[in-house]
Short mmCIF file of C-alpha atoms in Angstrom, two decimals:
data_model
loop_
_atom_site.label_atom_id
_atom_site.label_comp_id
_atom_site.label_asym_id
_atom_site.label_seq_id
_atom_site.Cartn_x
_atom_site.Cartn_y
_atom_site.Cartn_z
CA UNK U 285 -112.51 4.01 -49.16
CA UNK U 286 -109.19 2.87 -48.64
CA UNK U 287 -106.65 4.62 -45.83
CA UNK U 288 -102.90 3.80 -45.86
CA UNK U 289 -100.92 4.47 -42.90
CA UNK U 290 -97.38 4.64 -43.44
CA UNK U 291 -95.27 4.71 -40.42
CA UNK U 292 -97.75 2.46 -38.48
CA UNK U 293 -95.45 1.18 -35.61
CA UNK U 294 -96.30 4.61 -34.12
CA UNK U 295 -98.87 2.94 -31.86
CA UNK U 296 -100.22 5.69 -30.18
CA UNK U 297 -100.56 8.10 -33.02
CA UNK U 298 -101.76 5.52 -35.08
CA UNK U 299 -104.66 4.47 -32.48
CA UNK U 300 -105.48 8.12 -31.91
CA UNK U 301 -106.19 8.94 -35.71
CA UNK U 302 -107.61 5.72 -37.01
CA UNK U 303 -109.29 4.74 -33.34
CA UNK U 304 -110.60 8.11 -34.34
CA UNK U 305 -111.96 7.09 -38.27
CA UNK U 306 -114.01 4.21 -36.34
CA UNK U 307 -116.19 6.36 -34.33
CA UNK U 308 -116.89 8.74 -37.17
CA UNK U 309 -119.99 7.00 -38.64
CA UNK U 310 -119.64 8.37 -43.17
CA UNK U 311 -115.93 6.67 -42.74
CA UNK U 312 -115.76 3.89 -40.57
CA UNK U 313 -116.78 0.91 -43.33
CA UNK U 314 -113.19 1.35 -44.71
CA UNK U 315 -110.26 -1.18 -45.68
CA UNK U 316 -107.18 0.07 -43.61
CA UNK U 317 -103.62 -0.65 -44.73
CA UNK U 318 -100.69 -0.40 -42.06
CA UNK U 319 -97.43 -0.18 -43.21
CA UNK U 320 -93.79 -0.30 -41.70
CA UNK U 321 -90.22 -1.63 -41.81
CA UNK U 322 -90.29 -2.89 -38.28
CA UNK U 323 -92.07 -6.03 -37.45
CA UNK U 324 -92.40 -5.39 -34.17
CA UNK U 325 -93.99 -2.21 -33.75
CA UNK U 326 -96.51 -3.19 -36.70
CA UNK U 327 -97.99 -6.14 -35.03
CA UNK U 328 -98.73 -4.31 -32.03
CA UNK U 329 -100.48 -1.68 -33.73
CA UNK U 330 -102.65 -4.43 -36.07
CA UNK U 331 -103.76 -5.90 -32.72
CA UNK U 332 -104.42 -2.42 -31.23
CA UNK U 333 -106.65 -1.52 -33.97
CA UNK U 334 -107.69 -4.77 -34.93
CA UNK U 335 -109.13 -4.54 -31.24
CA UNK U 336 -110.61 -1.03 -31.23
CA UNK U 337 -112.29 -2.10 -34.57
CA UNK U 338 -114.44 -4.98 -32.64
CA UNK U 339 -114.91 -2.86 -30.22
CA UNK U 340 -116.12 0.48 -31.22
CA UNK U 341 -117.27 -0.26 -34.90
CA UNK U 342 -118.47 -3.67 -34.99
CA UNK U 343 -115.30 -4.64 -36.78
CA UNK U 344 -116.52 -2.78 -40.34
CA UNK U 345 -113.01 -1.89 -41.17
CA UNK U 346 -111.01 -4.11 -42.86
CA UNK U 347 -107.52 -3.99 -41.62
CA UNK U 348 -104.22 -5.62 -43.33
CA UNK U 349 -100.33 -5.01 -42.74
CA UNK U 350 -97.56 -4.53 -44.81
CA UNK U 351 -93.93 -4.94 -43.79
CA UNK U 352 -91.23 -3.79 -45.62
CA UNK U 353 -89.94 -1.92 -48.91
CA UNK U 354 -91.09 -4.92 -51.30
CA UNK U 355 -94.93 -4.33 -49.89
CA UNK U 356 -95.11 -1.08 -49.60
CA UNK U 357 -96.92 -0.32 -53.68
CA UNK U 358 -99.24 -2.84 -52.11
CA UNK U 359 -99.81 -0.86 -48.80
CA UNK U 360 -100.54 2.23 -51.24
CA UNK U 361 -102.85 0.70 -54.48
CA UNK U 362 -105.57 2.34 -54.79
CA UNK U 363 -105.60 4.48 -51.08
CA UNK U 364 -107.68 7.41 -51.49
CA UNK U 365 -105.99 8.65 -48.53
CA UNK U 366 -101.93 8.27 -46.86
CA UNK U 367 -101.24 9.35 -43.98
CA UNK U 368 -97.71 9.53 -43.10
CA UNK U 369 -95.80 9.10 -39.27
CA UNK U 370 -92.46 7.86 -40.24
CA UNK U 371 -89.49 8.57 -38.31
CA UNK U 372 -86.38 7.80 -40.49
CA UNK U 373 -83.10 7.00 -38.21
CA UNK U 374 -85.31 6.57 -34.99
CA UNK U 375 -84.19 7.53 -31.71
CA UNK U 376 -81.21 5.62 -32.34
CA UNK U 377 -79.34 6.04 -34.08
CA UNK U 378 -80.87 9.07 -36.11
CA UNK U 379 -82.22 11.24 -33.27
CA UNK U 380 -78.77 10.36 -31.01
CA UNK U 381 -76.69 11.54 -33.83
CA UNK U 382 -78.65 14.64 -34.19
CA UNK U 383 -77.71 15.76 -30.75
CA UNK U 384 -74.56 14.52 -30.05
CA UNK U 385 -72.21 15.30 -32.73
CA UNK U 386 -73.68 18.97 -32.42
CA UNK U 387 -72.39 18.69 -28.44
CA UNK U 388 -69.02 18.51 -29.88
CA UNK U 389 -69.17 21.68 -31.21
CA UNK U 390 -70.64 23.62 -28.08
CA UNK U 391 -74.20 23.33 -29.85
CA UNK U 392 -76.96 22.59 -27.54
CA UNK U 393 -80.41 21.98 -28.43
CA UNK U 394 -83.79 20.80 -26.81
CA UNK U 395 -85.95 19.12 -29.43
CA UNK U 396 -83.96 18.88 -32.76
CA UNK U 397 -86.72 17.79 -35.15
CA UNK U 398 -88.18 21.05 -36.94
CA UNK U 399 -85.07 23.83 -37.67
CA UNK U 400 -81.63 24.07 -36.26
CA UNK U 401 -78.50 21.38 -37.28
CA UNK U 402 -80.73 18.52 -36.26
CA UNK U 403 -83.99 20.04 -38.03
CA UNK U 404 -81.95 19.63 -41.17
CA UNK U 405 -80.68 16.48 -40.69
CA UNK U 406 -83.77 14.99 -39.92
CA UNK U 407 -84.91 16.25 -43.14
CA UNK U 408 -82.29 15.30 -45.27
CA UNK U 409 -82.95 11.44 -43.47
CA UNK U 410 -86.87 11.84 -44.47
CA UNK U 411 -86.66 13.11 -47.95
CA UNK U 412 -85.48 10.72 -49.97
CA UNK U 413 -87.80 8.08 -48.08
CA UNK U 414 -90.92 10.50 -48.78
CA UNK U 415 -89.74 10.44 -52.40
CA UNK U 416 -90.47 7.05 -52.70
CA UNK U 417 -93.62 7.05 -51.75
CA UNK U 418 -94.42 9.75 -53.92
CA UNK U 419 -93.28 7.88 -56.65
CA UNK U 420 -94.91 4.84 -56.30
CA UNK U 421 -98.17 6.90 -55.12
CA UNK U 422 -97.91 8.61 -58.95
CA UNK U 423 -98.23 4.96 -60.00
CA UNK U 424 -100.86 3.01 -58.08
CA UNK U 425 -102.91 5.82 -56.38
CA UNK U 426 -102.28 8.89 -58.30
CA UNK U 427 -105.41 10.63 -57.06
CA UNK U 428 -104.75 10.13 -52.99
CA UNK U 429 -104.40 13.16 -50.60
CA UNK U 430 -101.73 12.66 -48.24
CA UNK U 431 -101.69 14.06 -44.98
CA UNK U 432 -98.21 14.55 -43.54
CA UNK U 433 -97.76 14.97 -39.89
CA UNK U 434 -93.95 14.03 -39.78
CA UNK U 435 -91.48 16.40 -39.08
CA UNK U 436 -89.14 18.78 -40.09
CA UNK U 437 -93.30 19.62 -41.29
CA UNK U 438 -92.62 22.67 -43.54
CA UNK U 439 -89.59 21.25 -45.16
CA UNK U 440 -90.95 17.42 -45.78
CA UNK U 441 -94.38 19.18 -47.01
CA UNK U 442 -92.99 21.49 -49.11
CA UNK U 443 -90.81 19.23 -50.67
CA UNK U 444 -93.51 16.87 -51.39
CA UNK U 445 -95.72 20.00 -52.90
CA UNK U 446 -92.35 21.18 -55.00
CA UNK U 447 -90.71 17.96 -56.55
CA UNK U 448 -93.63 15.75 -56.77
CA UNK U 449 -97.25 15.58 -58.04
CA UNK U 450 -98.70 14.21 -54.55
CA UNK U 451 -101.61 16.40 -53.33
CA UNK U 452 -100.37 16.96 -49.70
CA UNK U 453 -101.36 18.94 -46.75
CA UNK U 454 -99.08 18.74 -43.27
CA UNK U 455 -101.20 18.83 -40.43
CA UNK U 456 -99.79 19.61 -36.59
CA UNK U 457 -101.99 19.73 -33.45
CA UNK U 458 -100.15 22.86 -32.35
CA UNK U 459 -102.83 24.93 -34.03
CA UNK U 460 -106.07 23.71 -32.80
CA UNK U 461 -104.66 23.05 -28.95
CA UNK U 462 -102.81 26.72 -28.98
CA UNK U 463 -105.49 29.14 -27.99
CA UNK U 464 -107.20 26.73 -25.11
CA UNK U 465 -103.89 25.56 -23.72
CA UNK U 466 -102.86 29.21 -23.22
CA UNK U 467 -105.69 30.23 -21.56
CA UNK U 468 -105.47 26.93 -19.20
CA UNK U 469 -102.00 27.81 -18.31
CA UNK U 470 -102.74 31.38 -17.30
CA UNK U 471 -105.46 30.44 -15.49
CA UNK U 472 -107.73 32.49 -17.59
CA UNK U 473 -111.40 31.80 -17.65
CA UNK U 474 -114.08 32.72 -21.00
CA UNK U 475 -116.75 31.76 -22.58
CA UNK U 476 -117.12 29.03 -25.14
CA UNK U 477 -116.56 29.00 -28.25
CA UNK U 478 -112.92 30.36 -28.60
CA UNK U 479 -112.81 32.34 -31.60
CA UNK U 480 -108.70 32.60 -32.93
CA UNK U 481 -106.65 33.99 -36.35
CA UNK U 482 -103.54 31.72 -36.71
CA UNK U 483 -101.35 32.04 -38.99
CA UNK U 484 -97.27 31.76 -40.10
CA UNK U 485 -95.29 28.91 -40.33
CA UNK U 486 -95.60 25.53 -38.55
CA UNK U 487 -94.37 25.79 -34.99
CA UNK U 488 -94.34 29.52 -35.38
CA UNK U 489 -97.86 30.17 -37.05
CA UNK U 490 -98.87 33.49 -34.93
CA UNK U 491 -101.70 33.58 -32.29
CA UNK U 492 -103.44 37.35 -34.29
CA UNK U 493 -106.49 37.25 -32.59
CA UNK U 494 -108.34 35.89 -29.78
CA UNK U 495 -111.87 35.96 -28.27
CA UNK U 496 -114.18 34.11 -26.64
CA UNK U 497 -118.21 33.85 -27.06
CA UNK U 498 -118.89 36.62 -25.61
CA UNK U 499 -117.08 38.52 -28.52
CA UNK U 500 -114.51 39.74 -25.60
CA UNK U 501 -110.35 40.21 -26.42
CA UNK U 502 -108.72 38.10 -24.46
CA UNK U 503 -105.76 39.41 -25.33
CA UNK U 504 -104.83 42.35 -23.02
CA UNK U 505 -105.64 39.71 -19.86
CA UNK U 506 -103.09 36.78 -21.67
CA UNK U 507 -100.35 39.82 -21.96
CA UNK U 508 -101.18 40.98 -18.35
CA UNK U 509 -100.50 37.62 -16.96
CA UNK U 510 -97.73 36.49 -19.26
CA UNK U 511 -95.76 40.16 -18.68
CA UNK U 512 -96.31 39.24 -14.95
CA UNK U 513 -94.74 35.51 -15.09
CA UNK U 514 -92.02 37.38 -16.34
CA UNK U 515 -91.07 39.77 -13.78
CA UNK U 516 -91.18 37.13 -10.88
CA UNK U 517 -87.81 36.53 -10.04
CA UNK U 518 -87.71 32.79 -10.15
CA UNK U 519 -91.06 31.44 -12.18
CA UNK U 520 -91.53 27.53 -12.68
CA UNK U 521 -93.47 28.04 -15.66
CA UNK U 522 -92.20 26.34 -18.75
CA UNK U 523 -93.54 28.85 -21.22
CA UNK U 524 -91.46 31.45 -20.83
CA UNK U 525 -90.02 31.75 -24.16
CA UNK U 526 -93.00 32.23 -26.10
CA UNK U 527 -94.59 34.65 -23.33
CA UNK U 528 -90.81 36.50 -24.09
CA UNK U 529 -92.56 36.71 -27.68
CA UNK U 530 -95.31 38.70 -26.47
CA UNK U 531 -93.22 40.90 -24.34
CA UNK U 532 -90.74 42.06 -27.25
CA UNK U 533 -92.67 40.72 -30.53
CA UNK U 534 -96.43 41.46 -29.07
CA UNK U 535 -98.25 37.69 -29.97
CA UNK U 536 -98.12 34.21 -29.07
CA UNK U 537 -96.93 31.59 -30.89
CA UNK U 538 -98.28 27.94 -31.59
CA UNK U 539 -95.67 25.33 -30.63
CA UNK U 540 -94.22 25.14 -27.50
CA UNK U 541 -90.93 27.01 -25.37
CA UNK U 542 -89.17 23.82 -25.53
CA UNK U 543 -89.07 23.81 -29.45
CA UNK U 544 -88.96 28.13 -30.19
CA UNK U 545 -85.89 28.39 -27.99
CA UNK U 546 -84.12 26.86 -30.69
CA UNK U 547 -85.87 28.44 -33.45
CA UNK U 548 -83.68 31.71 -33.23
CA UNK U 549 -80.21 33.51 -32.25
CA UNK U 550 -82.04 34.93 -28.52
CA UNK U 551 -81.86 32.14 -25.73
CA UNK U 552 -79.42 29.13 -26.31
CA UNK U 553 -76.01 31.00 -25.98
CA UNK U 554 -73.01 29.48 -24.82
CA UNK U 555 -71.74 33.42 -23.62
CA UNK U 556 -74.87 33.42 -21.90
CA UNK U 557 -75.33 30.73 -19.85
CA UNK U 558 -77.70 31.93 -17.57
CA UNK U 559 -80.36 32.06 -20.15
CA UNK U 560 -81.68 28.61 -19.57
CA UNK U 561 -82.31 28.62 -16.05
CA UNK U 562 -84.11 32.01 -16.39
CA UNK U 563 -86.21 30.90 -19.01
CA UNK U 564 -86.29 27.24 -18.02
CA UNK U 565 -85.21 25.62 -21.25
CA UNK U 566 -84.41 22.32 -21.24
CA UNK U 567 -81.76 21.43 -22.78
CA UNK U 568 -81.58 17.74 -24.59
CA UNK U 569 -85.64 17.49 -23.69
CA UNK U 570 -86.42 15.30 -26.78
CA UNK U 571 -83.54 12.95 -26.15
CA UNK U 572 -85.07 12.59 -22.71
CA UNK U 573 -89.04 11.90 -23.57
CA UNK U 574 -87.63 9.13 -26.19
CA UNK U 575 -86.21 7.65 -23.38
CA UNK U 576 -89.48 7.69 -21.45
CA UNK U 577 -91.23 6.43 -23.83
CA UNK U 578 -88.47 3.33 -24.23
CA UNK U 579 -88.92 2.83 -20.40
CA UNK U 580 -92.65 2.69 -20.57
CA UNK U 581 -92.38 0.54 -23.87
CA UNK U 582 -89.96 -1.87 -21.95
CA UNK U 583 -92.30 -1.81 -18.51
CA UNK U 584 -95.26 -2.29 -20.50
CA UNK U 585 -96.59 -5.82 -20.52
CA UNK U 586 -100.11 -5.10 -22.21
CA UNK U 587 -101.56 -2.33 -24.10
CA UNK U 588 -104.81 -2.82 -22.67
CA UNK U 589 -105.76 -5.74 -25.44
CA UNK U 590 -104.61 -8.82 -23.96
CA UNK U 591 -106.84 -7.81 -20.32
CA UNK U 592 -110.02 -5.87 -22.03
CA UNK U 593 -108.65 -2.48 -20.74
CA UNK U 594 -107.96 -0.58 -23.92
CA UNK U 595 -110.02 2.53 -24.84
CA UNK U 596 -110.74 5.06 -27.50
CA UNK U 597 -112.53 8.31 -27.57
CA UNK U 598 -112.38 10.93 -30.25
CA UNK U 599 -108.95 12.86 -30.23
CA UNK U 600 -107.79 16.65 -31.18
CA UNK U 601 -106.13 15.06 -34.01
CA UNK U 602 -107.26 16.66 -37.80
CA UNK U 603 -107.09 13.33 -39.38
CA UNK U 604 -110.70 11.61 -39.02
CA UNK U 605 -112.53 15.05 -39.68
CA UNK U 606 -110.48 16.13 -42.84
CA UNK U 607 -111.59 12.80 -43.97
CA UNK U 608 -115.44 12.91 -43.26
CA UNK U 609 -115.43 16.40 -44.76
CA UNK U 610 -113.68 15.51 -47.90
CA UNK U 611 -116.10 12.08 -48.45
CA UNK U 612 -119.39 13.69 -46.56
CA UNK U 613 -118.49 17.26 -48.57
CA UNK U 614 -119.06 19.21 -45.00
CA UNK U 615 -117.61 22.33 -44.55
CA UNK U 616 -114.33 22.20 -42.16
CA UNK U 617 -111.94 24.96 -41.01
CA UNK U 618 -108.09 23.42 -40.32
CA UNK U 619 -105.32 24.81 -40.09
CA UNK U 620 -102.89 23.19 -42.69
CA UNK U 621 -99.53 23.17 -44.23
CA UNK U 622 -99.31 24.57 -47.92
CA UNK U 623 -97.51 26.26 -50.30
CA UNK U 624 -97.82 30.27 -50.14
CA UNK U 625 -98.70 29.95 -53.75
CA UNK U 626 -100.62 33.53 -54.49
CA UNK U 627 -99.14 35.03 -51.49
CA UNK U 628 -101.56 33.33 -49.11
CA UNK U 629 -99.24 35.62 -46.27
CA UNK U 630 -98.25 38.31 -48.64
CA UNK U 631 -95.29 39.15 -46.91
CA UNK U 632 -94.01 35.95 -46.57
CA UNK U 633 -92.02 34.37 -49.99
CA UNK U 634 -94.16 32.51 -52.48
CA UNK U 635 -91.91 29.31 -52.38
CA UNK U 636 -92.60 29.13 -48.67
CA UNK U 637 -94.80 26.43 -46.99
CA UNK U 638 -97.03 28.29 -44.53
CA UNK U 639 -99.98 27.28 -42.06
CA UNK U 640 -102.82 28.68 -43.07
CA UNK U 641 -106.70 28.09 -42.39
CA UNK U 642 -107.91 26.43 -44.56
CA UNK U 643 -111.82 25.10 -45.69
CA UNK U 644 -112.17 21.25 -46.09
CA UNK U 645 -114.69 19.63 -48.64
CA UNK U 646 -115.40 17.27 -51.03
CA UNK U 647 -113.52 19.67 -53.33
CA UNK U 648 -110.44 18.66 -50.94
CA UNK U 649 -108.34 21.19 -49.45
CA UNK U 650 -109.03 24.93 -49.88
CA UNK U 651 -106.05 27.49 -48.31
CA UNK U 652 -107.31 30.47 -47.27
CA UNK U 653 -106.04 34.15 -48.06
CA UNK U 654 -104.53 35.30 -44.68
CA UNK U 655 -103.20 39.02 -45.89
CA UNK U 656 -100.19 40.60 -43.83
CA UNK U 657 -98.32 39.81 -40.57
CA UNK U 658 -96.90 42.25 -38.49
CA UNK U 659 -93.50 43.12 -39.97
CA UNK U 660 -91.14 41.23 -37.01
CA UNK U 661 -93.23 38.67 -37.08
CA UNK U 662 -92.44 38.12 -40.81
CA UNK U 663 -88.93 38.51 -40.24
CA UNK U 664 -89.00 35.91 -37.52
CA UNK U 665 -91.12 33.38 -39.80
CA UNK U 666 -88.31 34.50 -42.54
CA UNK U 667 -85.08 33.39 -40.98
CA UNK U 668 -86.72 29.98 -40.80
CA UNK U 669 -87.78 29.86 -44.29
CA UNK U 670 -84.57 30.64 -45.56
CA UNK U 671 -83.22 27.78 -43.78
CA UNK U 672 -86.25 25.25 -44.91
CA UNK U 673 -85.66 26.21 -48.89
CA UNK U 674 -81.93 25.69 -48.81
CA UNK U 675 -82.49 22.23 -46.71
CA UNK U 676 -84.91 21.00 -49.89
CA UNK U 677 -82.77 22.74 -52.22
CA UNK U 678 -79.90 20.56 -50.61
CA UNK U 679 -82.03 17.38 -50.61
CA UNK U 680 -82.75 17.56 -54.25
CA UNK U 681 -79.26 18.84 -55.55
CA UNK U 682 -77.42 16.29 -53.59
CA UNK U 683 -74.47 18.76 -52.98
CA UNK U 684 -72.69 19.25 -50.10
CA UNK U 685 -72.20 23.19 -50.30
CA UNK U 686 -75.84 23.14 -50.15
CA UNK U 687 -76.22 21.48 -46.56
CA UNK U 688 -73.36 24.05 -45.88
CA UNK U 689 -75.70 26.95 -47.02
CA UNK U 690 -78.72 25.62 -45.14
CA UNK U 691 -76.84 25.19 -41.98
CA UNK U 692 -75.18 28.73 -42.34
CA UNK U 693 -78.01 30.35 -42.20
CA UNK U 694 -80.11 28.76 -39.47
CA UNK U 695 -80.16 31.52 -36.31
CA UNK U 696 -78.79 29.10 -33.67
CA UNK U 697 -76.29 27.67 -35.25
CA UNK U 698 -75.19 30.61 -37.12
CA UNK U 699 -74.93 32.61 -34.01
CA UNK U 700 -72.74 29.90 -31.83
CA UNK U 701 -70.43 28.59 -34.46
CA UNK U 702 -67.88 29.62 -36.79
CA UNK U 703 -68.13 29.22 -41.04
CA UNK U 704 -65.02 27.03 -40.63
CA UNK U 705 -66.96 24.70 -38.06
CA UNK U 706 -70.08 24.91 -39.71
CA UNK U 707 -69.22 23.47 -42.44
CA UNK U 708 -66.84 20.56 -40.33
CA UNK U 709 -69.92 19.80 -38.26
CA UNK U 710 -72.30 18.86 -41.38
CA UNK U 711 -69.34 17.08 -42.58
CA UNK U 712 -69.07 14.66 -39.15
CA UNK U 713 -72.98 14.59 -39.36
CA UNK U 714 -73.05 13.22 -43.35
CA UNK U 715 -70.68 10.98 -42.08
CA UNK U 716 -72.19 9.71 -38.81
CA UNK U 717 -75.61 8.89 -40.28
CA UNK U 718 -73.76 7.12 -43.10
CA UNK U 719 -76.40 4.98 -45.10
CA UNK U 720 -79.41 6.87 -43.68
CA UNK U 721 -78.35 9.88 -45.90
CA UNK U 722 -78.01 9.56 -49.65
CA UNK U 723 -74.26 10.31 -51.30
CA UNK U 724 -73.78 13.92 -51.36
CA UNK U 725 -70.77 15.33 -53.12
#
């Protein structure tokens, strides 16, 4: 079994999934390909794995690296499985851009890498970069199921599952670390195992359901408590836009405050300012954990190789279990990123990509039939859609007017900003990321 990893300078992420295929005994005898355009970054993660391999599995993978464009049909020949965790533009100057040239306008946002302006930019950066692996995966590993976990998720997945012939499925930990995470941060104690019914879109899939082993709702206690941070007066809790959901909508949602504040027309508003501090947003948060993570990158003299001190133990990541299901043909429950093909959410469109549960075996990935959300719930999921289907429509059409659309009809932006500036914003954006974007006209 072969497993390429494209994007592989992500350290961490890489460590945590394939650290993860070596302690997972049907998949660990495997040949490993790590891929990237950054020489750097790629030889840290060979030794990190390389390491974790001698370690933990008696060094039965077989690991190589690839760097750059010209190796990258090699990285891919004959992978049963790609993985992608590219980021194209990095933090600088991609991510920079994303957020800056927006301030300009009066348009603030906090993470910038799933919807609003910078959602769409950082989509129309990725595209054309996952369309070249999908075109050299239709030549030298045709049958391969790739698991995306990049974002903008729903729009780089459902491009993939639209304009190419590359079995995909986007994964995002939101799902599986929703329901415990919730309960944690209201303090709320039950009885293993959580039962839950999510399902949406990604980073707005909807917490339906939730018990614990007893068979008991947990839900009237998590809106008693949530309705309660609410009414304190000054609360230091960081979740207060999605327990705002639950207030006016009636659920919870999967990803965090941080990135649903942006997700809509309701909390970033330059007329009302007063919004943040009240629901504790923070502004420009993704610009500030890439710094962080610089800092600690520049501070850090070993990753626990060079001194012995490196360890692995089995993550919440999807990755590693999808795997052993598919090759081991053992029933799996994730949820997953796919097309709403059959009206998998019947009130959601059929072009959408939703997240779904889904049933992992050796006949691959298996979407499940979800039925109906609650009616604002749909319409919430919906204004993001729209915006997600006009962004791919834009990346394959190559047309200006067709960013234009997309951005006119995301909530934020559309709410703070004028047609007339709209449309002068994404023209200052095409321009600032320059070659990172392909010629639109």
């Amino acid at each position: 079994m072969k497993i390429a990893f494209m994007g592989a300078g992500s350290t961490i992420f890489a460590k945590n999934v394939l650290g993860d295929v070596m302690l997972t005994p049907a998949i660990r005898e495997c040949e490993i390909a790590l891929y990237d355009i950054y020489e750097p970054w790629l030889n840290e993660t060979y030794e990190t794995l390389c390491y974790l391999n001698e370690k933990y599995n008696e060094s039965r993978a077989v690991i190589h690296k690839y760097l750059g464009v010209e190796s990258r049909k090699d990285a891919l020949h004959h992978a049963d499985f790609v993985i992608n965790a590219i980021q194209v533009g990095g933090y600088k100057p991609g991510t920079v851009i994303d957020f800056e040239v927006p301030k300009k306008y009066g348009l603030r946002q906090t993470i910038a890498d799933t919807l609003g302006i910078g959602g769409i930019f950082r989509a129309l950066r990725t595209i054309p970069v996952m369309e070249d692996f999908a075109r050299d995966m239709e030549q030298v590993c045709p049958d391969a199921l790739l698991l995306n976990y990049t974002n903008p998720m729903a729009m780089l997945t459902g491009f993939m599952l639209h304009h190419t012939g590359v079995k995909t499925v986007g994964l995002c930990h939101s799902v599986q670390t929703c329901s415990p995470n919730l309960l944690k941060e209201l303090g709320i104690e039950y009885k293993e195992p959580l039962t839950d019914r999510i399902y949406g879109i990604n980073h707005m899939a909807w917490l339906l359901e939730l018990r614990d082993g007893t068979g008991k709702d947990l839900y009237p206690e998590v809106r008693k408590r949530a309705l309660a941070e609410l009414a304190k007066e000054k609360s230091d809790c960081d979740d207060l836009v999605r327990f705002e959901y639950i207030r006016r909508l009636g659920y919870y949602c999967t990803e965090s405050s941080e990135h649903n504040a942006e997700y809509n027309a309701f909390f970033l508003k330059k007329n009302y300012p007063e919004l943040i501090e009240r629901y504790n947003i923070p502004l420009d948060e993704y610009i500030r954990r890439c710094e962080n993570q610089i800092n600690i990158d520049r501070k850090r003299k070993t990753n626990g190789v060079a001194d012995g001190t490196l360890t692995h133990s089995m993550s919440h990541e999807y990755g590693a279990k999808i795997l052993n299901a598919i090759v081991t043909d053992t029933p799996l429950r994730v949820g997953g990123n796919v097309l709403n093909t059959g009206f998998l959410i019947s009130n959601l469109p059929e072009k959408a990509c939703v997240e779904v549960s889904c049933m992992v075996d050796g006949r691959g990935i298996n979407p499940c039939r979800e039925g109906e959300l609650p009616t604002a719930l749909a319409a919430l999921n919906q204004q993001n859609i729209a915006v997600q289907l006009l962004t791919i429509e834009a990346a394959v059409s190559k047309k200006k007017e067709d960013i234009y659309r997309a951005a006119m009809f995301d909530p934020h932006t559309a709410a703070e900003l004028s047609i007339d500036d709209i449309i002068s914003l994404c023209d200052d954006l095409i321009e600032a990321h320059g070659d990172y974007l392909p010629k639109y006209h």
